[in-house]
Amino acid sequence: MLSTEQIIAVMSAQGLRITDQRRTLAKLFAERDGYLTPKDVYDYMCKQYSGLSFDTVYRNLRVMEELGAIEQIVFEDGLKFRASCNSEGYHHHHLICLQCQKTYPIHFCPMPLTDAPEEFQVVKHKFEVFGYCKDCRRDGTVEKEKAAQQSGGS
């Protein structure tokens, strides 16, 4: 995962002005292992910057994602962000645990295996696989969730 300094460097290299708020965002993402919802980020930022609007936070998340400083993943419960792991220096995709959100890289890109028609020009793609890691399976979390769903609980 990118460090605070690396996230700032990515934004700066693309000509983005580095404000105190953007430094705070970079630090937040660099210090968190998991994914954050836009609301999580907004709540955190509002503690430090009174009067900050949700639109401002969301706009900064979008810009940071477009520049490659953070990654965006769509989970079943909505959109989430985390620091980019592109410090590894190569294009890759992810396996993501639905319980703990631990993320593992997939060390190849399946895009060449697709059967996109010749007349279709791919300009961007994402590939994530969701499941449960060995720790979440081992501690019974997955089984407990399945049992709760089958009994009508939440």
mmCIF file with all atom_site columns, C-alpha atoms in Angstrom:
data_model
loop_
_atom_site.group_PDB
_atom_site.id
_atom_site.type_symbol
_atom_site.label_atom_id
_atom_site.label_alt_id
_atom_site.label_comp_id
_atom_site.label_asym_id
_atom_site.label_entity_id
_atom_site.label_seq_id
_atom_site.pdbx_PDB_ins_code
_atom_site.Cartn_x
_atom_site.Cartn_y
_atom_site.Cartn_z
_atom_site.occupancy
_atom_site.B_iso_or_equiv
_atom_site.pdbx_formal_charge
_atom_site.auth_seq_id
_atom_site.auth_comp_id
_atom_site.auth_asym_id
_atom_site.auth_atom_id
_atom_site.pdbx_PDB_model_num
ATOM 1   C CA . MET A 1 1   ? 0.000   0.000   0.000   1.00 0.00 ? 1   MET A CA 1
ATOM 2   C CA . LEU A 1 2   ? 1.144   3.505   -0.694  1.00 0.00 ? 2   LEU A CA 1
ATOM 3   C CA . SER A 1 3   ? 2.510   5.580   2.192   1.00 0.00 ? 3   SER A CA 1
ATOM 4   C CA . THR A 1 4   ? 1.335   9.100   3.011   1.00 0.00 ? 4   THR A CA 1
ATOM 5   C CA . GLU A 1 5   ? 4.322   10.540  1.146   1.00 0.00 ? 5   GLU A CA 1
ATOM 6   C CA . GLN A 1 6   ? 3.701   8.321   -1.897  1.00 0.00 ? 6   GLN A CA 1
ATOM 7   C CA . ILE A 1 7   ? 0.027   9.301   -2.060  1.00 0.00 ? 7   ILE A CA 1
ATOM 8   C CA . ILE A 1 8   ? 0.989   12.981  -1.862  1.00 0.00 ? 8   ILE A CA 1
ATOM 9   C CA . ALA A 1 9   ? 3.666   12.456  -4.533  1.00 0.00 ? 9   ALA A CA 1
ATOM 10  C CA . VAL A 1 10  ? 1.127   10.806  -6.883  1.00 0.00 ? 10  VAL A CA 1
ATOM 11  C CA . MET A 1 11  ? -1.264  13.750  -6.478  1.00 0.00 ? 11  MET A CA 1
ATOM 12  C CA . SER A 1 12  ? 1.487   16.350  -6.792  1.00 0.00 ? 12  SER A CA 1
ATOM 13  C CA . ALA A 1 13  ? 3.001   14.724  -9.894  1.00 0.00 ? 13  ALA A CA 1
ATOM 14  C CA . GLN A 1 14  ? -0.360  15.096  -11.630 1.00 0.00 ? 14  GLN A CA 1
ATOM 15  C CA . GLY A 1 15  ? -0.498  18.803  -10.799 1.00 0.00 ? 15  GLY A CA 1
ATOM 16  C CA . LEU A 1 16  ? -2.986  18.568  -7.937  1.00 0.00 ? 16  LEU A CA 1
ATOM 17  C CA . ARG A 1 17  ? -2.506  21.271  -5.318  1.00 0.00 ? 17  ARG A CA 1
ATOM 18  C CA . ILE A 1 18  ? -1.632  19.673  -1.990  1.00 0.00 ? 18  ILE A CA 1
ATOM 19  C CA . THR A 1 19  ? -3.833  21.301  0.635   1.00 0.00 ? 19  THR A CA 1
ATOM 20  C CA . ASP A 1 20  ? -3.903  20.510  4.335   1.00 0.00 ? 20  ASP A CA 1
ATOM 21  C CA . GLN A 1 21  ? -7.145  18.575  3.785   1.00 0.00 ? 21  GLN A CA 1
ATOM 22  C CA . ARG A 1 22  ? -5.559  16.455  1.033   1.00 0.00 ? 22  ARG A CA 1
ATOM 23  C CA . ARG A 1 23  ? -2.574  15.737  3.293   1.00 0.00 ? 23  ARG A CA 1
ATOM 24  C CA . THR A 1 24  ? -5.011  14.577  5.948   1.00 0.00 ? 24  THR A CA 1
ATOM 25  C CA . LEU A 1 25  ? -6.773  12.333  3.409   1.00 0.00 ? 25  LEU A CA 1
ATOM 26  C CA . ALA A 1 26  ? -3.429  10.881  2.301   1.00 0.00 ? 26  ALA A CA 1
ATOM 27  C CA . LYS A 1 27  ? -2.496  10.147  5.924   1.00 0.00 ? 27  LYS A CA 1
ATOM 28  C CA . LEU A 1 28  ? -5.897  8.586   6.627   1.00 0.00 ? 28  LEU A CA 1
ATOM 29  C CA . PHE A 1 29  ? -5.643  6.165   3.713   1.00 0.00 ? 29  PHE A CA 1
ATOM 30  C CA . ALA A 1 30  ? -1.987  5.330   4.294   1.00 0.00 ? 30  ALA A CA 1
ATOM 31  C CA . GLU A 1 31  ? -2.639  4.419   7.922   1.00 0.00 ? 31  GLU A CA 1
ATOM 32  C CA . ARG A 1 32  ? -5.736  2.261   7.330   1.00 0.00 ? 32  ARG A CA 1
ATOM 33  C CA . ASP A 1 33  ? -5.457  -1.324  6.150   1.00 0.00 ? 33  ASP A CA 1
ATOM 34  C CA . GLY A 1 34  ? -9.097  -1.749  5.243   1.00 0.00 ? 34  GLY A CA 1
ATOM 35  C CA . TYR A 1 35  ? -11.603 0.002   3.051   1.00 0.00 ? 35  TYR A CA 1
ATOM 36  C CA . LEU A 1 36  ? -13.437 3.215   3.923   1.00 0.00 ? 36  LEU A CA 1
ATOM 37  C CA . THR A 1 37  ? -16.830 4.360   2.722   1.00 0.00 ? 37  THR A CA 1
ATOM 38  C CA . PRO A 1 38  ? -17.245 7.975   1.617   1.00 0.00 ? 38  PRO A CA 1
ATOM 39  C CA . LYS A 1 39  ? -19.253 8.504   4.827   1.00 0.00 ? 39  LYS A CA 1
ATOM 40  C CA . ASP A 1 40  ? -16.398 7.067   6.948   1.00 0.00 ? 40  ASP A CA 1
ATOM 41  C CA . VAL A 1 41  ? -14.024 9.541   5.316   1.00 0.00 ? 41  VAL A CA 1
ATOM 42  C CA . TYR A 1 42  ? -16.484 12.425  5.708   1.00 0.00 ? 42  TYR A CA 1
ATOM 43  C CA . ASP A 1 43  ? -17.047 11.674  9.408   1.00 0.00 ? 43  ASP A CA 1
ATOM 44  C CA . TYR A 1 44  ? -13.283 11.519  10.012  1.00 0.00 ? 44  TYR A CA 1
ATOM 45  C CA . MET A 1 45  ? -12.599 14.749  8.118   1.00 0.00 ? 45  MET A CA 1
ATOM 46  C CA . CYS A 1 46  ? -15.428 16.660  9.834   1.00 0.00 ? 46  CYS A CA 1
ATOM 47  C CA . LYS A 1 47  ? -13.761 16.061  13.190  1.00 0.00 ? 47  LYS A CA 1
ATOM 48  C CA . GLN A 1 48  ? -10.795 18.096  11.969  1.00 0.00 ? 48  GLN A CA 1
ATOM 49  C CA . TYR A 1 49  ? -12.371 20.543  9.510   1.00 0.00 ? 49  TYR A CA 1
ATOM 50  C CA . SER A 1 50  ? -15.650 22.112  10.582  1.00 0.00 ? 50  SER A CA 1
ATOM 51  C CA . GLY A 1 51  ? -17.995 23.151  7.811   1.00 0.00 ? 51  GLY A CA 1
ATOM 52  C CA . LEU A 1 52  ? -16.602 20.648  5.336   1.00 0.00 ? 52  LEU A CA 1
ATOM 53  C CA . SER A 1 53  ? -19.222 19.432  2.871   1.00 0.00 ? 53  SER A CA 1
ATOM 54  C CA . PHE A 1 54  ? -19.782 15.823  1.858   1.00 0.00 ? 54  PHE A CA 1
ATOM 55  C CA . ASP A 1 55  ? -19.528 16.923  -1.792  1.00 0.00 ? 55  ASP A CA 1
ATOM 56  C CA . THR A 1 56  ? -16.012 18.270  -1.194  1.00 0.00 ? 56  THR A CA 1
ATOM 57  C CA . VAL A 1 57  ? -14.899 15.024  0.425   1.00 0.00 ? 57  VAL A CA 1
ATOM 58  C CA . TYR A 1 58  ? -16.473 12.924  -2.322  1.00 0.00 ? 58  TYR A CA 1
ATOM 59  C CA . ARG A 1 59  ? -14.959 15.083  -5.072  1.00 0.00 ? 59  ARG A CA 1
ATOM 60  C CA . ASN A 1 60  ? -11.497 14.634  -3.502  1.00 0.00 ? 60  ASN A CA 1
ATOM 61  C CA . LEU A 1 61  ? -12.014 10.871  -3.292  1.00 0.00 ? 61  LEU A CA 1
ATOM 62  C CA . ARG A 1 62  ? -12.922 10.798  -6.992  1.00 0.00 ? 62  ARG A CA 1
ATOM 63  C CA . VAL A 1 63  ? -9.885  12.886  -7.970  1.00 0.00 ? 63  VAL A CA 1
ATOM 64  C CA . MET A 1 64  ? -7.537  10.769  -5.838  1.00 0.00 ? 64  MET A CA 1
ATOM 65  C CA . GLU A 1 65  ? -8.948  7.604   -7.421  1.00 0.00 ? 65  GLU A CA 1
ATOM 66  C CA . GLU A 1 66  ? -8.617  8.965   -10.965 1.00 0.00 ? 66  GLU A CA 1
ATOM 67  C CA . LEU A 1 67  ? -4.975  9.842   -10.259 1.00 0.00 ? 67  LEU A CA 1
ATOM 68  C CA . GLY A 1 68  ? -4.256  6.347   -8.913  1.00 0.00 ? 68  GLY A CA 1
ATOM 69  C CA . ALA A 1 69  ? -3.558  7.398   -5.320  1.00 0.00 ? 69  ALA A CA 1
ATOM 70  C CA . ILE A 1 70  ? -6.464  5.379   -3.953  1.00 0.00 ? 70  ILE A CA 1
ATOM 71  C CA . GLU A 1 71  ? -8.503  2.462   -5.264  1.00 0.00 ? 71  GLU A CA 1
ATOM 72  C CA . GLN A 1 72  ? -12.261 2.189   -5.469  1.00 0.00 ? 72  GLN A CA 1
ATOM 73  C CA . ILE A 1 73  ? -14.083 -1.103  -4.988  1.00 0.00 ? 73  ILE A CA 1
ATOM 74  C CA . VAL A 1 74  ? -17.821 -1.729  -5.216  1.00 0.00 ? 74  VAL A CA 1
ATOM 75  C CA . PHE A 1 75  ? -18.932 -4.041  -2.421  1.00 0.00 ? 75  PHE A CA 1
ATOM 76  C CA . GLU A 1 76  ? -22.451 -5.394  -2.011  1.00 0.00 ? 76  GLU A CA 1
ATOM 77  C CA . ASP A 1 77  ? -23.084 -2.695  0.603   1.00 0.00 ? 77  ASP A CA 1
ATOM 78  C CA . GLY A 1 78  ? -21.696 0.123   -1.526  1.00 0.00 ? 78  GLY A CA 1
ATOM 79  C CA . LEU A 1 79  ? -18.626 1.961   -2.727  1.00 0.00 ? 79  LEU A CA 1
ATOM 80  C CA . LYS A 1 80  ? -15.433 1.880   -0.654  1.00 0.00 ? 80  LYS A CA 1
ATOM 81  C CA . PHE A 1 81  ? -11.907 3.228   -1.018  1.00 0.00 ? 81  PHE A CA 1
ATOM 82  C CA . ARG A 1 82  ? -8.426  2.329   0.194   1.00 0.00 ? 82  ARG A CA 1
ATOM 83  C CA . ALA A 1 83  ? -4.855  3.374   -0.526  1.00 0.00 ? 83  ALA A CA 1
ATOM 84  C CA . SER A 1 84  ? -3.595  2.110   -3.843  1.00 0.00 ? 84  SER A CA 1
ATOM 85  C CA . CYS A 1 85  ? -1.334  -0.909  -3.770  1.00 0.00 ? 85  CYS A CA 1
ATOM 86  C CA . ASN A 1 86  ? 0.251   0.045   -7.091  1.00 0.00 ? 86  ASN A CA 1
ATOM 87  C CA . SER A 1 87  ? 3.541   0.602   -5.319  1.00 0.00 ? 87  SER A CA 1
ATOM 88  C CA . GLU A 1 88  ? 4.148   -2.963  -6.470  1.00 0.00 ? 88  GLU A CA 1
ATOM 89  C CA . GLY A 1 89  ? 4.762   -1.452  -9.901  1.00 0.00 ? 89  GLY A CA 1
ATOM 90  C CA . TYR A 1 90  ? 2.614   -3.667  -12.079 1.00 0.00 ? 90  TYR A CA 1
ATOM 91  C CA . HIS A 1 91  ? -0.989  -3.968  -13.189 1.00 0.00 ? 91  HIS A CA 1
ATOM 92  C CA . HIS A 1 92  ? -2.884  -6.489  -11.098 1.00 0.00 ? 92  HIS A CA 1
ATOM 93  C CA . HIS A 1 93  ? -6.269  -7.311  -9.606  1.00 0.00 ? 93  HIS A CA 1
ATOM 94  C CA . HIS A 1 94  ? -7.524  -8.555  -6.234  1.00 0.00 ? 94  HIS A CA 1
ATOM 95  C CA . LEU A 1 95  ? -9.080  -11.309 -4.179  1.00 0.00 ? 95  LEU A CA 1
ATOM 96  C CA . ILE A 1 96  ? -11.060 -9.647  -1.357  1.00 0.00 ? 96  ILE A CA 1
ATOM 97  C CA . CYS A 1 97  ? -12.432 -11.246 1.809   1.00 0.00 ? 97  CYS A CA 1
ATOM 98  C CA . LEU A 1 98  ? -16.070 -10.267 2.307   1.00 0.00 ? 98  LEU A CA 1
ATOM 99  C CA . GLN A 1 99  ? -15.739 -10.534 6.097   1.00 0.00 ? 99  GLN A CA 1
ATOM 100 C CA . CYS A 1 100 ? -12.447 -8.876  7.099   1.00 0.00 ? 100 CYS A CA 1
ATOM 101 C CA . GLN A 1 101 ? -11.784 -7.170  3.733   1.00 0.00 ? 101 GLN A CA 1
ATOM 102 C CA . LYS A 1 102 ? -8.219  -8.466  3.623   1.00 0.00 ? 102 LYS A CA 1
ATOM 103 C CA . THR A 1 103 ? -6.988  -8.119  0.059   1.00 0.00 ? 103 THR A CA 1
ATOM 104 C CA . TYR A 1 104 ? -4.658  -10.400 -1.880  1.00 0.00 ? 104 TYR A CA 1
ATOM 105 C CA . PRO A 1 105 ? -3.137  -9.513  -5.251  1.00 0.00 ? 105 PRO A CA 1
ATOM 106 C CA . ILE A 1 106 ? -3.824  -11.609 -8.321  1.00 0.00 ? 106 ILE A CA 1
ATOM 107 C CA . HIS A 1 107 ? -0.472  -11.695 -10.090 1.00 0.00 ? 107 HIS A CA 1
ATOM 108 C CA . PHE A 1 108 ? -1.812  -11.816 -13.619 1.00 0.00 ? 108 PHE A CA 1
ATOM 109 C CA . CYS A 1 109 ? -4.465  -9.989  -15.599 1.00 0.00 ? 109 CYS A CA 1
ATOM 110 C CA . PRO A 1 110 ? -7.312  -12.086 -17.006 1.00 0.00 ? 110 PRO A CA 1
ATOM 111 C CA . MET A 1 111 ? -8.221  -9.404  -19.569 1.00 0.00 ? 111 MET A CA 1
ATOM 112 C CA . PRO A 1 112 ? -6.368  -11.115 -22.457 1.00 0.00 ? 112 PRO A CA 1
ATOM 113 C CA . LEU A 1 113 ? -8.536  -14.196 -21.835 1.00 0.00 ? 113 LEU A CA 1
ATOM 114 C CA . THR A 1 114 ? -11.774 -12.325 -22.527 1.00 0.00 ? 114 THR A CA 1
ATOM 115 C CA . ASP A 1 115 ? -13.500 -12.578 -25.858 1.00 0.00 ? 115 ASP A CA 1
ATOM 116 C CA . ALA A 1 116 ? -14.150 -8.879  -26.426 1.00 0.00 ? 116 ALA A CA 1
ATOM 117 C CA . PRO A 1 117 ? -15.096 -8.230  -30.063 1.00 0.00 ? 117 PRO A CA 1
ATOM 118 C CA . GLU A 1 118 ? -12.391 -6.698  -32.249 1.00 0.00 ? 118 GLU A CA 1
ATOM 119 C CA . GLU A 1 119 ? -14.476 -3.563  -32.763 1.00 0.00 ? 119 GLU A CA 1
ATOM 120 C CA . PHE A 1 120 ? -14.544 -2.905  -28.998 1.00 0.00 ? 120 PHE A CA 1
ATOM 121 C CA . GLN A 1 121 ? -11.695 -0.802  -27.627 1.00 0.00 ? 121 GLN A CA 1
ATOM 122 C CA . VAL A 1 122 ? -11.075 -1.473  -23.935 1.00 0.00 ? 122 VAL A CA 1
ATOM 123 C CA . VAL A 1 123 ? -9.786  1.644   -22.171 1.00 0.00 ? 123 VAL A CA 1
ATOM 124 C CA . LYS A 1 124 ? -10.105 0.580   -18.527 1.00 0.00 ? 124 LYS A CA 1
ATOM 125 C CA . HIS A 1 125 ? -11.033 -2.540  -16.620 1.00 0.00 ? 125 HIS A CA 1
ATOM 126 C CA . LYS A 1 126 ? -11.255 -3.961  -13.106 1.00 0.00 ? 126 LYS A CA 1
ATOM 127 C CA . PHE A 1 127 ? -11.370 -7.515  -11.891 1.00 0.00 ? 127 PHE A CA 1
ATOM 128 C CA . GLU A 1 128 ? -12.038 -8.402  -8.256  1.00 0.00 ? 128 GLU A CA 1
ATOM 129 C CA . VAL A 1 129 ? -12.926 -11.764 -6.802  1.00 0.00 ? 129 VAL A CA 1
ATOM 130 C CA . PHE A 1 130 ? -14.871 -11.836 -3.530  1.00 0.00 ? 130 PHE A CA 1
ATOM 131 C CA . GLY A 1 131 ? -14.880 -14.694 -1.033  1.00 0.00 ? 131 GLY A CA 1
ATOM 132 C CA . TYR A 1 132 ? -13.618 -15.582 2.453   1.00 0.00 ? 132 TYR A CA 1
ATOM 133 C CA . CYS A 1 133 ? -10.012 -15.820 3.586   1.00 0.00 ? 133 CYS A CA 1
ATOM 134 C CA . LYS A 1 134 ? -8.732  -18.803 5.567   1.00 0.00 ? 134 LYS A CA 1
ATOM 135 C CA . ASP A 1 135 ? -8.852  -16.871 8.873   1.00 0.00 ? 135 ASP A CA 1
ATOM 136 C CA . CYS A 1 136 ? -12.527 -15.932 8.491   1.00 0.00 ? 136 CYS A CA 1
ATOM 137 C CA . ARG A 1 137 ? -13.391 -19.497 7.494   1.00 0.00 ? 137 ARG A CA 1
ATOM 138 C CA . ARG A 1 138 ? -11.326 -20.892 10.379  1.00 0.00 ? 138 ARG A CA 1
ATOM 139 C CA . ASP A 1 139 ? -12.812 -18.721 13.133  1.00 0.00 ? 139 ASP A CA 1
ATOM 140 C CA . GLY A 1 140 ? -16.312 -19.780 12.125  1.00 0.00 ? 140 GLY A CA 1
ATOM 141 C CA . THR A 1 141 ? -17.434 -16.311 11.063  1.00 0.00 ? 141 THR A CA 1
ATOM 142 C CA . VAL A 1 142 ? -18.637 -17.536 7.683   1.00 0.00 ? 142 VAL A CA 1
ATOM 143 C CA . GLU A 1 143 ? -20.533 -20.466 9.197   1.00 0.00 ? 143 GLU A CA 1
ATOM 144 C CA . LYS A 1 144 ? -22.131 -18.194 11.837  1.00 0.00 ? 144 LYS A CA 1
ATOM 145 C CA . GLU A 1 145 ? -23.303 -15.774 9.137   1.00 0.00 ? 145 GLU A CA 1
ATOM 146 C CA . LYS A 1 146 ? -24.780 -18.599 7.040   1.00 0.00 ? 146 LYS A CA 1
ATOM 147 C CA . ALA A 1 147 ? -26.592 -20.016 10.080  1.00 0.00 ? 147 ALA A CA 1
ATOM 148 C CA . ALA A 1 148 ? -28.006 -16.585 10.961  1.00 0.00 ? 148 ALA A CA 1
ATOM 149 C CA . GLN A 1 149 ? -29.231 -16.074 7.391   1.00 0.00 ? 149 GLN A CA 1
ATOM 150 C CA . GLN A 1 150 ? -30.871 -19.510 7.296   1.00 0.00 ? 150 GLN A CA 1
ATOM 151 C CA . SER A 1 151 ? -32.654 -18.904 10.611  1.00 0.00 ? 151 SER A CA 1
ATOM 152 C CA . GLY A 1 152 ? -33.962 -15.520 9.375   1.00 0.00 ? 152 GLY A CA 1
ATOM 153 C CA . GLY A 1 153 ? -31.617 -13.413 11.560  1.00 0.00 ? 153 GLY A CA 1
ATOM 154 C CA . SER A 1 154 ? -29.442 -10.644 10.258  1.00 0.00 ? 154 SER A CA 1
#
